[in-house]
């Protein structure tokens, strides 16, 4: 006769059964959820990192814009050909003067040199950290054995050679402090088409590398630029840079440090994947790839990597999270999930409210000055990349102070809210209306065809502002003065503060000339 289990034992057995079933179900759900999140994180990480490296690649290419036209311009310079066809102290002085004036306005160049067809320097001007100087004849050097000279000898007219990036060498020694350099070379021919020499620009690559460093400084992970042999031209760990320039630096390559990663990076125009516990994102970059004049150019790889485990992208990290979560779930499952969901929801709501209050005007709910500047910066970047015009309209209300004085500040606030509504009705949904001061507003018109689009928008705005406003305490009549400035793709260094200032100045001109109108500047 079987012994009957005690109620206590049955309770324990049921507890164990329920616990095992619930834990298995919980672990399956958690594993599925964590793995889906891991895959989603990988996809999001890949998207963000691809955007970053492609942006950096565009930035590097942009930094070199203009060099091709500069070197070809000097190679066709009249004084240079006078010196080539009739060498004399006078004609040489003319070339030196032209080179001096040119480099004085181009701080990106360290040297401009004219070599004869044997490789001997005939004219050389040094930038000297902002103190340009013509190098005396006795200090000119023989560069006939330098690769950037030899490679340029076989080029045709208007063809350009771009050297690999290395450190500057003077009189057989690496210059201290280091001067990262890229040489641009083009042949020079006389009137009969015979090769007479090579024109060389020494581009200060540290300008490019410093910009790369500043752009990536605040980002997580490790950034670098490698040449076609895997040597680091730039790396967040400076001790690994320029290994190919030194006898003891031959091991400082990605090929030696992480062979699987280098094999993947060096065989792909774009690569995203894991190797050696790191997640790599890389892109191959060829400077001036689209230029038919450039016949030989270096090959760079922009590389971004981070620890895969620290970013929870590996199965190992998933299992660790699963074990920890399962232990917590075994203690308290349902209440914990409810509390966590509420906490996450409250946190997200608070963050959204905080973000909104930081970027939008509390009275009109329009973008404030901070968000406006961000959108102007985006439009400036879009303008430089796609040549898209946009305009800034600076609007100041005419007669607003009298409304405050006669009807009170509450009516003034009510009027500002109505003004915001009317301004938004005057422009497209893709445009931006912002409030940046008491009665000052700014409208961004993006992707416009020209001034006519701005005029139409300004006239519509002025008409809307001059119409009667029906407020709680009565009607109000005001007007507006509008200053307009268009983006200028031809101006290097055009910034958001500059555009706002120009538009502001134009608005004040309207104020001085009778108000209720608009003007371009």
Short mmCIF file of C-alpha atoms in Angstrom, two decimals:
data_model
loop_
_atom_site.label_atom_id
_atom_site.label_comp_id
_atom_site.label_asym_id
_atom_site.label_seq_id
_atom_site.Cartn_x
_atom_site.Cartn_y
_atom_site.Cartn_z
CA UNK A 1 0.00 0.00 0.00
CA UNK A 2 1.51 3.26 -1.15
CA UNK A 3 2.12 5.93 1.34
CA UNK A 4 0.16 9.13 0.74
CA UNK A 5 2.30 12.23 0.22
CA UNK A 6 1.95 14.83 2.87
CA UNK A 7 0.39 18.19 1.91
CA UNK A 8 3.75 19.84 2.49
CA UNK A 9 5.51 17.48 0.05
CA UNK A 10 2.79 17.94 -2.57
CA UNK A 11 3.11 21.67 -2.23
CA UNK A 12 6.85 21.45 -2.71
CA UNK A 13 6.44 19.19 -5.74
CA UNK A 14 3.88 21.49 -7.34
CA UNK A 15 6.07 24.50 -6.55
CA UNK A 16 9.03 22.79 -8.22
CA UNK A 17 6.94 21.82 -11.28
CA UNK A 18 5.46 25.28 -11.65
CA UNK A 19 8.83 26.90 -11.12
CA UNK A 20 10.53 24.72 -13.77
CA UNK A 21 7.73 25.27 -16.31
CA UNK A 22 7.61 29.02 -15.70
CA UNK A 23 11.41 29.36 -15.79
CA UNK A 24 11.68 27.37 -19.04
CA UNK A 25 8.98 29.53 -20.60
CA UNK A 26 10.60 32.69 -19.28
CA UNK A 27 14.05 31.68 -20.52
CA UNK A 28 12.69 30.87 -24.00
CA UNK A 29 10.92 34.23 -24.15
CA UNK A 30 13.98 36.09 -22.82
CA UNK A 31 16.34 34.30 -25.22
CA UNK A 32 14.10 35.11 -28.18
CA UNK A 33 13.67 38.72 -27.09
CA UNK A 34 17.36 39.27 -26.33
CA UNK A 35 18.43 37.66 -29.58
CA UNK A 36 15.99 39.78 -31.59
CA UNK A 37 17.28 42.85 -29.78
CA UNK A 38 20.87 41.79 -30.44
CA UNK A 39 20.13 41.37 -34.15
CA UNK A 40 18.33 44.70 -34.19
CA UNK A 41 21.25 46.33 -32.34
CA UNK A 42 23.63 44.90 -34.91
CA UNK A 43 21.49 46.28 -37.75
CA UNK A 44 21.22 49.71 -36.09
CA UNK A 45 24.92 49.72 -35.26
CA UNK A 46 25.75 48.78 -38.85
CA UNK A 47 23.54 51.58 -40.16
CA UNK A 48 25.01 54.20 -37.82
CA UNK A 49 28.59 53.12 -38.36
CA UNK A 50 28.14 53.00 -42.14
CA UNK A 51 26.76 56.53 -42.05
CA UNK A 52 29.73 57.64 -39.94
CA UNK A 53 32.44 56.17 -42.18
CA UNK A 54 30.74 57.36 -45.36
CA UNK A 55 30.45 60.83 -43.87
CA UNK A 56 34.13 60.72 -42.93
CA UNK A 57 35.01 59.56 -46.45
CA UNK A 58 33.10 62.47 -47.97
CA UNK A 59 34.81 64.78 -45.50
CA UNK A 60 38.29 63.58 -46.56
CA UNK A 61 37.42 64.03 -50.22
CA UNK A 62 36.00 67.49 -49.54
CA UNK A 63 39.18 68.51 -47.73
CA UNK A 64 41.12 67.93 -50.97
CA UNK A 65 38.71 69.92 -53.15
CA UNK A 66 40.44 72.64 -55.10
CA UNK A 67 43.95 71.16 -55.18
CA UNK A 68 43.52 69.87 -58.72
CA UNK A 69 42.51 73.27 -60.05
CA UNK A 70 45.31 74.96 -58.05
CA UNK A 71 48.14 72.85 -59.47
CA UNK A 72 46.83 72.93 -63.03
CA UNK A 73 46.40 76.71 -62.76
CA UNK A 74 50.04 77.19 -61.73
CA UNK A 75 51.30 74.74 -64.37
CA UNK A 76 49.73 76.96 -67.06
CA UNK A 77 50.93 80.23 -65.51
CA UNK A 78 52.45 82.62 -68.02
CA UNK A 79 55.49 83.51 -65.92
CA UNK A 80 56.25 79.80 -65.44
CA UNK A 81 56.30 79.19 -69.19
CA UNK A 82 58.38 82.31 -69.78
CA UNK A 83 60.93 80.89 -67.36
CA UNK A 84 60.77 77.47 -69.06
CA UNK A 85 61.23 78.87 -72.55
CA UNK A 86 63.79 81.54 -71.60
CA UNK A 87 65.48 80.76 -68.26
CA UNK A 88 66.99 83.84 -66.67
CA UNK A 89 67.25 85.44 -63.22
CA UNK A 90 64.45 87.82 -64.19
CA UNK A 91 62.04 85.13 -65.40
CA UNK A 92 62.91 82.97 -62.40
CA UNK A 93 62.15 85.89 -60.09
CA UNK A 94 58.73 86.17 -61.72
CA UNK A 95 57.97 82.52 -60.95
CA UNK A 96 59.20 82.90 -57.38
CA UNK A 97 56.96 85.92 -56.91
CA UNK A 98 53.91 84.09 -58.28
CA UNK A 99 54.61 81.05 -56.10
CA UNK A 100 55.10 83.29 -53.06
CA UNK A 101 51.82 85.14 -53.57
CA UNK A 102 49.98 81.89 -54.20
CA UNK A 103 51.20 79.99 -51.13
CA UNK A 104 50.61 83.05 -48.95
CA UNK A 105 46.88 82.59 -49.61
CA UNK A 106 46.91 78.78 -49.35
CA UNK A 107 47.89 77.70 -45.81
CA UNK A 108 47.16 74.06 -46.70
CA UNK A 109 50.34 73.87 -48.78
CA UNK A 110 53.73 73.44 -47.14
CA UNK A 111 55.79 73.80 -50.33
CA UNK A 112 55.40 74.65 -54.00
CA UNK A 113 58.28 73.44 -56.13
CA UNK A 114 59.39 73.38 -59.74
CA UNK A 115 61.84 70.57 -60.55
CA UNK A 116 63.67 70.20 -63.83
CA UNK A 117 63.36 66.93 -65.74
CA UNK A 118 66.37 65.53 -63.85
CA UNK A 119 64.66 66.12 -60.52
CA UNK A 120 66.70 69.15 -59.35
CA UNK A 121 64.71 71.88 -57.65
CA UNK A 122 64.78 75.10 -59.67
CA UNK A 123 62.22 77.12 -57.72
CA UNK A 124 60.88 76.40 -54.28
CA UNK A 125 58.72 78.41 -51.87
CA UNK A 126 58.08 77.23 -48.30
CA UNK A 127 55.01 78.19 -46.25
CA UNK A 128 57.06 78.17 -43.01
CA UNK A 129 54.06 78.03 -40.65
CA UNK A 130 52.61 81.27 -42.01
CA UNK A 131 55.86 83.03 -42.92
CA UNK A 132 56.32 82.19 -46.63
CA UNK A 133 59.83 82.38 -47.99
CA UNK A 134 61.57 81.75 -51.30
CA UNK A 135 64.34 79.17 -50.83
CA UNK A 136 67.73 80.47 -52.05
CA UNK A 137 69.37 78.62 -54.92
CA UNK A 138 72.15 77.22 -52.74
CA UNK A 139 69.59 75.41 -50.57
CA UNK A 140 67.70 73.77 -53.41
CA UNK A 141 67.93 69.98 -53.42
CA UNK A 142 68.12 67.10 -55.88
CA UNK A 143 64.88 65.12 -55.64
CA UNK A 144 65.52 62.91 -58.64
CA UNK A 145 65.34 59.75 -56.54
CA UNK A 146 62.00 60.58 -54.92
CA UNK A 147 59.05 58.45 -55.98
CA UNK A 148 56.66 61.36 -56.44
CA UNK A 149 59.05 62.84 -59.03
CA UNK A 150 59.65 59.60 -60.92
CA UNK A 151 55.94 58.71 -61.04
CA UNK A 152 55.08 62.09 -62.57
CA UNK A 153 57.60 61.78 -65.42
CA UNK A 154 55.34 59.47 -67.38
CA UNK A 155 52.24 61.66 -67.19
CA UNK A 156 50.76 63.65 -70.04
CA UNK A 157 49.75 67.30 -70.08
CA UNK A 158 47.27 68.27 -67.31
CA UNK A 159 47.57 64.83 -65.72
CA UNK A 160 48.18 64.62 -61.98
CA UNK A 161 49.86 62.14 -59.67
CA UNK A 162 48.82 61.99 -56.01
CA UNK A 163 51.39 60.43 -53.74
CA UNK A 164 50.79 58.13 -50.78
CA UNK A 165 50.60 59.94 -47.45
CA UNK A 166 53.88 59.91 -45.52
CA UNK A 167 56.08 62.11 -43.34
CA UNK A 168 58.13 64.90 -44.86
CA UNK A 169 61.81 64.15 -45.42
CA UNK A 170 64.38 66.94 -45.69
CA UNK A 171 68.02 66.21 -46.54
CA UNK A 172 67.45 62.52 -45.96
CA UNK A 173 65.93 62.91 -42.46
CA UNK A 174 62.33 62.76 -41.27
CA UNK A 175 61.37 66.31 -40.32
CA UNK A 176 60.66 66.90 -36.62
CA UNK A 177 57.95 67.65 -35.55
CA UNK A 178 56.30 65.24 -37.95
CA UNK A 179 54.78 66.76 -41.07
CA UNK A 180 52.29 64.36 -42.68
CA UNK A 181 52.44 65.14 -46.38
CA UNK A 182 50.67 64.37 -49.66
CA UNK A 183 52.46 65.41 -52.87
CA UNK A 184 50.56 66.45 -55.96
CA UNK A 185 52.71 66.36 -59.11
CA UNK A 186 52.04 67.36 -62.70
CA UNK A 187 54.44 67.64 -65.66
CA UNK A 188 55.27 70.95 -67.32
CA UNK A 189 55.91 71.16 -71.05
CA UNK A 190 57.47 73.86 -73.20
CA UNK A 191 55.88 75.43 -76.27
CA UNK A 192 57.00 72.51 -78.44
CA UNK A 193 55.45 69.91 -76.19
CA UNK A 194 58.75 68.73 -74.68
CA UNK A 195 58.87 67.85 -70.99
CA UNK A 196 60.81 70.49 -69.07
CA UNK A 197 60.04 69.74 -65.45
CA UNK A 198 57.63 68.70 -62.75
CA UNK A 199 55.47 71.04 -60.65
CA UNK A 200 54.91 69.70 -57.12
CA UNK A 201 52.58 70.78 -54.33
CA UNK A 202 53.32 69.52 -50.82
CA UNK A 203 49.90 69.37 -49.16
CA UNK A 204 49.92 69.51 -45.34
CA UNK A 205 47.99 66.33 -44.61
CA UNK A 206 47.90 67.21 -40.92
CA UNK A 207 45.08 69.63 -41.78
CA UNK A 208 43.08 66.69 -43.07
CA UNK A 209 44.06 64.38 -40.20
CA UNK A 210 43.38 67.03 -37.55
CA UNK A 211 39.91 67.61 -38.96
CA UNK A 212 39.33 63.85 -38.89
CA UNK A 213 40.53 63.77 -35.26
CA UNK A 214 38.24 66.61 -34.17
CA UNK A 215 35.26 65.08 -35.98
CA UNK A 216 35.66 61.71 -34.23
CA UNK A 217 36.98 62.89 -30.85
CA UNK A 218 33.66 62.68 -28.99
CA UNK A 219 32.55 59.40 -30.57
CA UNK A 220 32.89 56.05 -28.86
CA UNK A 221 35.10 53.38 -30.38
CA UNK A 222 38.43 53.51 -32.19
CA UNK A 223 38.85 55.41 -35.47
CA UNK A 224 41.69 55.17 -37.93
CA UNK A 225 42.89 55.71 -41.47
CA UNK A 226 45.11 53.01 -42.99
CA UNK A 227 47.00 52.98 -46.28
CA UNK A 228 46.83 50.16 -48.82
CA UNK A 229 49.38 48.12 -46.85
CA UNK A 230 47.47 48.39 -43.58
CA UNK A 231 49.80 50.93 -41.94
CA UNK A 232 48.09 53.54 -39.81
CA UNK A 233 48.17 57.12 -41.12
CA UNK A 234 45.87 58.07 -38.25
CA UNK A 235 44.82 56.10 -35.20
CA UNK A 236 43.31 57.00 -31.83
CA UNK A 237 46.51 55.41 -30.44
CA UNK A 238 49.22 57.69 -31.94
CA UNK A 239 52.02 55.22 -31.13
CA UNK A 240 50.77 52.99 -33.94
CA UNK A 241 50.99 55.67 -36.64
CA UNK A 242 53.54 55.92 -39.48
CA UNK A 243 55.04 52.47 -38.86
CA UNK A 244 56.27 52.19 -42.46
CA UNK A 245 58.53 55.23 -41.97
CA UNK A 246 60.61 53.56 -39.24
CA UNK A 247 62.64 50.33 -39.10
CA UNK A 248 60.97 49.21 -35.84
CA UNK A 249 57.44 50.00 -37.04
CA UNK A 250 56.93 47.16 -39.51
CA UNK A 251 54.59 45.30 -37.13
CA UNK A 252 52.32 48.29 -36.58
CA UNK A 253 49.82 47.29 -39.24
CA UNK A 254 46.25 46.07 -39.12
CA UNK A 255 47.46 43.04 -41.10
CA UNK A 256 49.71 42.02 -38.18
CA UNK A 257 47.41 43.17 -35.39
CA UNK A 258 44.25 41.49 -36.73
CA UNK A 259 44.81 39.43 -39.92
CA UNK A 260 41.14 38.38 -40.37
CA UNK A 261 40.01 41.98 -40.12
CA UNK A 262 42.63 43.22 -42.59
CA UNK A 263 41.77 40.46 -45.05
CA UNK A 264 38.12 41.53 -44.96
CA UNK A 265 38.84 45.28 -45.00
CA UNK A 266 41.40 45.18 -47.81
CA UNK A 267 39.20 43.14 -50.15
CA UNK A 268 36.02 45.20 -49.80
CA UNK A 269 35.01 48.70 -50.81
CA UNK A 270 32.78 48.63 -47.74
CA UNK A 271 32.93 46.12 -44.89
CA UNK A 272 30.97 45.51 -41.72
CA UNK A 273 31.66 42.48 -39.55
CA UNK A 274 33.34 41.00 -36.48
CA UNK A 275 36.94 39.83 -36.24
CA UNK A 276 39.09 39.12 -33.20
CA UNK A 277 36.40 40.21 -30.74
CA UNK A 278 35.98 43.58 -32.45
CA UNK A 279 33.27 44.96 -34.70
CA UNK A 280 34.78 46.61 -37.78
CA UNK A 281 33.23 49.10 -40.17
CA UNK A 282 35.46 50.25 -43.01
CA UNK A 283 35.31 51.99 -46.35
CA UNK A 284 37.87 52.31 -49.12
CA UNK A 285 38.57 55.89 -50.21
CA UNK A 286 40.28 57.06 -53.40
CA UNK A 287 40.94 60.81 -53.38
CA UNK A 288 39.47 62.62 -56.38
CA UNK A 289 38.12 59.35 -57.74
CA UNK A 290 35.84 61.11 -60.20
CA UNK A 291 38.59 63.26 -61.75
CA UNK A 292 39.85 62.12 -65.13
CA UNK A 293 42.99 64.25 -64.72
CA UNK A 294 44.25 62.22 -61.76
CA UNK A 295 45.99 59.15 -63.16
CA UNK A 296 47.56 57.75 -60.01
CA UNK A 297 46.23 58.17 -56.50
CA UNK A 298 46.63 56.55 -53.06
CA UNK A 299 44.17 54.12 -51.54
CA UNK A 300 42.98 54.71 -47.99
CA UNK A 301 40.75 52.77 -45.64
CA UNK A 302 38.63 54.57 -43.06
CA UNK A 303 38.26 52.12 -40.18
CA UNK A 304 36.00 52.24 -37.14
CA UNK A 305 35.98 49.47 -34.56
CA UNK A 306 34.72 48.76 -31.07
CA UNK A 307 34.55 45.90 -28.59
CA UNK A 308 31.74 43.55 -29.62
CA UNK A 309 31.06 42.29 -26.07
CA UNK A 310 30.89 45.78 -24.59
CA UNK A 311 28.28 46.70 -27.19
CA UNK A 312 26.29 43.48 -26.52
CA UNK A 313 26.59 42.27 -30.08
CA UNK A 314 27.87 38.70 -29.49
CA UNK A 315 26.16 35.48 -28.42
CA UNK A 316 28.39 35.44 -25.36
CA UNK A 317 26.96 38.75 -24.19
CA UNK A 318 23.46 37.46 -24.94
CA UNK A 319 23.97 34.37 -22.72
CA UNK A 320 25.33 36.46 -19.87
CA UNK A 321 22.30 38.72 -20.02
CA UNK A 322 20.01 35.69 -20.23
CA UNK A 323 21.49 34.08 -17.08
CA UNK A 324 21.29 37.28 -15.07
CA UNK A 325 17.76 38.00 -16.21
CA UNK A 326 16.64 34.44 -15.48
CA UNK A 327 17.95 34.66 -11.92
CA UNK A 328 16.07 37.88 -11.38
CA UNK A 329 12.96 36.43 -12.99
CA UNK A 330 13.12 33.43 -10.65
CA UNK A 331 12.80 35.78 -7.70
CA UNK A 332 10.04 37.98 -8.99
CA UNK A 333 8.69 37.68 -12.50
CA UNK A 334 5.43 39.43 -13.11
CA UNK A 335 5.81 42.35 -10.63
CA UNK A 336 9.31 42.99 -11.89
CA UNK A 337 8.12 43.19 -15.49
CA UNK A 338 5.31 45.58 -14.58
CA UNK A 339 7.62 47.85 -12.57
CA UNK A 340 10.25 47.81 -15.32
CA UNK A 341 7.71 48.65 -18.03
CA UNK A 342 6.37 51.54 -15.98
CA UNK A 343 9.86 52.78 -15.20
CA UNK A 344 10.94 52.66 -18.85
CA UNK A 345 7.76 54.39 -19.95
CA UNK A 346 8.18 57.14 -17.35
CA UNK A 347 11.83 57.57 -18.29
CA UNK A 348 11.05 57.87 -22.00
CA UNK A 349 8.20 60.29 -21.36
CA UNK A 350 10.45 62.44 -19.16
CA UNK A 351 13.22 62.37 -21.74
CA UNK A 352 10.85 63.35 -24.55
CA UNK A 353 9.41 66.18 -22.46
CA UNK A 354 12.90 67.37 -21.52
CA UNK A 355 14.09 67.24 -25.13
CA UNK A 356 11.00 69.10 -26.32
CA UNK A 357 11.39 71.84 -23.72
CA UNK A 358 15.05 72.27 -24.69
CA UNK A 359 14.33 72.64 -28.40
CA UNK A 360 10.92 74.34 -28.63
CA UNK A 361 9.52 77.68 -27.50
CA UNK A 362 7.13 77.07 -24.58
CA UNK A 363 4.64 79.76 -25.69
CA UNK A 364 4.26 79.12 -29.45
CA UNK A 365 5.62 75.54 -29.57
CA UNK A 366 7.86 76.65 -32.44
CA UNK A 367 11.52 75.55 -32.70
CA UNK A 368 13.77 77.78 -30.60
CA UNK A 369 17.18 79.24 -31.45
CA UNK A 370 19.05 76.01 -30.54
CA UNK A 371 16.96 73.82 -32.86
CA UNK A 372 17.03 76.52 -35.56
CA UNK A 373 20.83 76.56 -35.58
CA UNK A 374 20.90 72.78 -35.82
CA UNK A 375 18.63 72.86 -38.87
CA UNK A 376 20.68 75.62 -40.49
CA UNK A 377 23.82 73.51 -39.97
CA UNK A 378 22.08 70.57 -41.65
CA UNK A 379 21.01 72.72 -44.60
CA UNK A 380 24.55 74.09 -44.96
CA UNK A 381 25.92 70.55 -45.11
CA UNK A 382 23.23 69.58 -47.64
CA UNK A 383 24.05 72.67 -49.69
CA UNK A 384 27.75 71.78 -49.88
CA UNK A 385 27.04 68.18 -50.80
CA UNK A 386 24.08 68.54 -53.16
CA UNK A 387 24.25 72.25 -54.09
CA UNK A 388 20.76 72.82 -52.69
CA UNK A 389 19.88 76.48 -52.07
CA UNK A 390 17.99 77.62 -48.98
CA UNK A 391 17.11 80.97 -47.44
CA UNK A 392 16.82 82.58 -44.01
CA UNK A 393 13.97 85.07 -43.44
CA UNK A 394 14.44 87.15 -40.26
CA UNK A 395 11.06 88.59 -39.17
CA UNK A 396 10.45 91.29 -36.56
CA UNK A 397 6.89 92.34 -35.70
CA UNK A 398 6.02 96.01 -36.22
CA UNK A 399 3.85 97.56 -33.50
CA UNK A 400 4.02 94.63 -31.09
CA UNK A 401 5.18 96.77 -28.16
CA UNK A 402 2.08 98.94 -28.35
CA UNK A 403 -0.12 95.84 -28.05
CA UNK A 404 1.70 94.88 -24.85
CA UNK A 405 1.42 98.42 -23.52
CA UNK A 406 -2.26 98.96 -24.31
CA UNK A 407 -3.78 95.51 -24.00
CA UNK A 408 -1.40 93.81 -21.56
CA UNK A 409 1.16 91.04 -21.77
CA UNK A 410 -1.46 88.30 -21.83
CA UNK A 411 -2.85 89.74 -25.04
CA UNK A 412 0.71 90.05 -26.32
CA UNK A 413 1.27 86.35 -25.67
CA UNK A 414 -2.04 85.51 -27.34
CA UNK A 415 -0.97 87.57 -30.36
CA UNK A 416 2.39 85.76 -30.59
CA UNK A 417 0.60 82.41 -30.65
CA UNK A 418 -1.62 83.60 -33.50
CA UNK A 419 1.41 85.00 -35.36
CA UNK A 420 3.10 81.59 -35.11
CA UNK A 421 0.02 79.91 -36.62
CA UNK A 422 -0.12 82.37 -39.51
CA UNK A 423 3.59 82.04 -40.26
CA UNK A 424 3.29 78.25 -40.44
CA UNK A 425 0.38 78.62 -42.85
CA UNK A 426 2.52 80.81 -45.12
CA UNK A 427 5.23 78.20 -45.77
CA UNK A 428 5.53 74.55 -46.70
CA UNK A 429 5.50 71.73 -44.18
CA UNK A 430 9.13 71.04 -45.06
CA UNK A 431 10.16 74.59 -44.10
CA UNK A 432 10.94 75.72 -40.56
CA UNK A 433 9.31 78.52 -38.56
CA UNK A 434 11.18 79.38 -35.34
CA UNK A 435 10.81 81.92 -32.56
CA UNK A 436 14.17 83.24 -31.37
CA UNK A 437 13.19 86.23 -29.25
CA UNK A 438 10.31 88.26 -27.89
CA UNK A 439 8.73 89.25 -31.21
CA UNK A 440 11.45 87.91 -33.52
CA UNK A 441 10.84 84.92 -35.78
CA UNK A 442 12.95 83.14 -38.38
CA UNK A 443 11.71 81.15 -41.37
CA UNK A 444 13.98 78.64 -43.16
CA UNK A 445 13.00 77.98 -46.77
CA UNK A 446 14.80 74.85 -47.92
CA UNK A 447 15.43 73.60 -51.45
CA UNK A 448 14.43 76.79 -53.20
CA UNK A 449 15.05 77.69 -56.83
CA UNK A 450 16.14 81.28 -56.20
CA UNK A 451 15.17 84.73 -54.90
CA UNK A 452 11.72 84.60 -56.49
CA UNK A 453 10.68 81.83 -54.11
CA UNK A 454 11.78 83.99 -51.17
CA UNK A 455 9.92 87.03 -52.46
CA UNK A 456 6.69 85.08 -52.79
CA UNK A 457 7.02 83.72 -49.25
CA UNK A 458 7.91 87.16 -47.82
CA UNK A 459 4.93 88.84 -49.49
CA UNK A 460 2.62 86.13 -48.17
CA UNK A 461 4.04 86.58 -44.66
CA UNK A 462 3.69 90.36 -44.73
CA UNK A 463 0.10 90.05 -45.93
CA UNK A 464 -0.71 87.58 -43.14
CA UNK A 465 0.86 89.78 -40.46
CA UNK A 466 -0.89 92.94 -41.62
CA UNK A 467 -4.35 91.32 -41.40
CA UNK A 468 -6.41 92.02 -38.29
CA UNK A 469 -5.91 89.76 -35.27
CA UNK A 470 -9.00 89.02 -33.17
CA UNK A 471 -7.88 88.66 -29.57
CA UNK A 472 -9.86 88.01 -26.40
CA UNK A 473 -9.63 91.69 -25.37
CA UNK A 474 -10.22 93.12 -28.83
CA UNK A 475 -8.72 93.36 -32.27
CA UNK A 476 -5.10 94.21 -33.00
CA UNK A 477 -3.24 95.42 -36.05
CA UNK A 478 0.48 94.90 -36.48
CA UNK A 479 2.91 94.40 -39.33
CA UNK A 480 6.27 92.89 -40.01
CA UNK A 481 9.74 93.67 -41.33
CA UNK A 482 11.61 90.88 -43.11
CA UNK A 483 15.31 90.51 -43.84
CA UNK A 484 16.25 87.79 -46.31
CA UNK A 485 19.57 86.11 -47.07
CA UNK A 486 20.23 83.17 -49.37
CA UNK A 487 22.83 80.48 -48.89
CA UNK A 488 26.00 81.02 -50.85
CA UNK A 489 27.58 77.74 -52.09
CA UNK A 490 30.49 79.67 -53.55
CA UNK A 491 31.58 80.98 -50.12
CA UNK A 492 33.85 78.65 -48.16
CA UNK A 493 33.29 78.60 -44.42
CA UNK A 494 29.74 79.98 -44.61
CA UNK A 495 28.28 79.40 -41.13
CA UNK A 496 24.90 79.54 -39.46
CA UNK A 497 25.81 82.53 -37.27
CA UNK A 498 26.93 84.43 -40.37
CA UNK A 499 23.66 83.80 -42.18
CA UNK A 500 21.52 84.77 -39.18
CA UNK A 501 23.56 87.94 -38.73
CA UNK A 502 23.14 88.90 -42.40
CA UNK A 503 19.40 88.35 -42.28
CA UNK A 504 19.16 90.31 -39.00
CA UNK A 505 21.03 93.24 -40.53
CA UNK A 506 18.73 93.20 -43.56
CA UNK A 507 15.69 93.28 -41.27
CA UNK A 508 17.03 96.35 -39.47
CA UNK A 509 17.48 98.08 -42.82
CA UNK A 510 13.77 97.52 -43.47
CA UNK A 511 12.99 98.96 -40.02
CA UNK A 512 14.98 102.09 -40.79
CA UNK A 513 13.35 102.52 -44.21
CA UNK A 514 9.76 102.54 -42.99
CA UNK A 515 8.96 98.95 -41.94
CA UNK A 516 6.35 96.64 -43.47
CA UNK A 517 8.60 95.41 -46.26
CA UNK A 518 11.37 92.95 -47.04
CA UNK A 519 14.89 93.25 -48.37
CA UNK A 520 17.59 90.87 -49.56
CA UNK A 521 21.17 91.01 -48.44
#
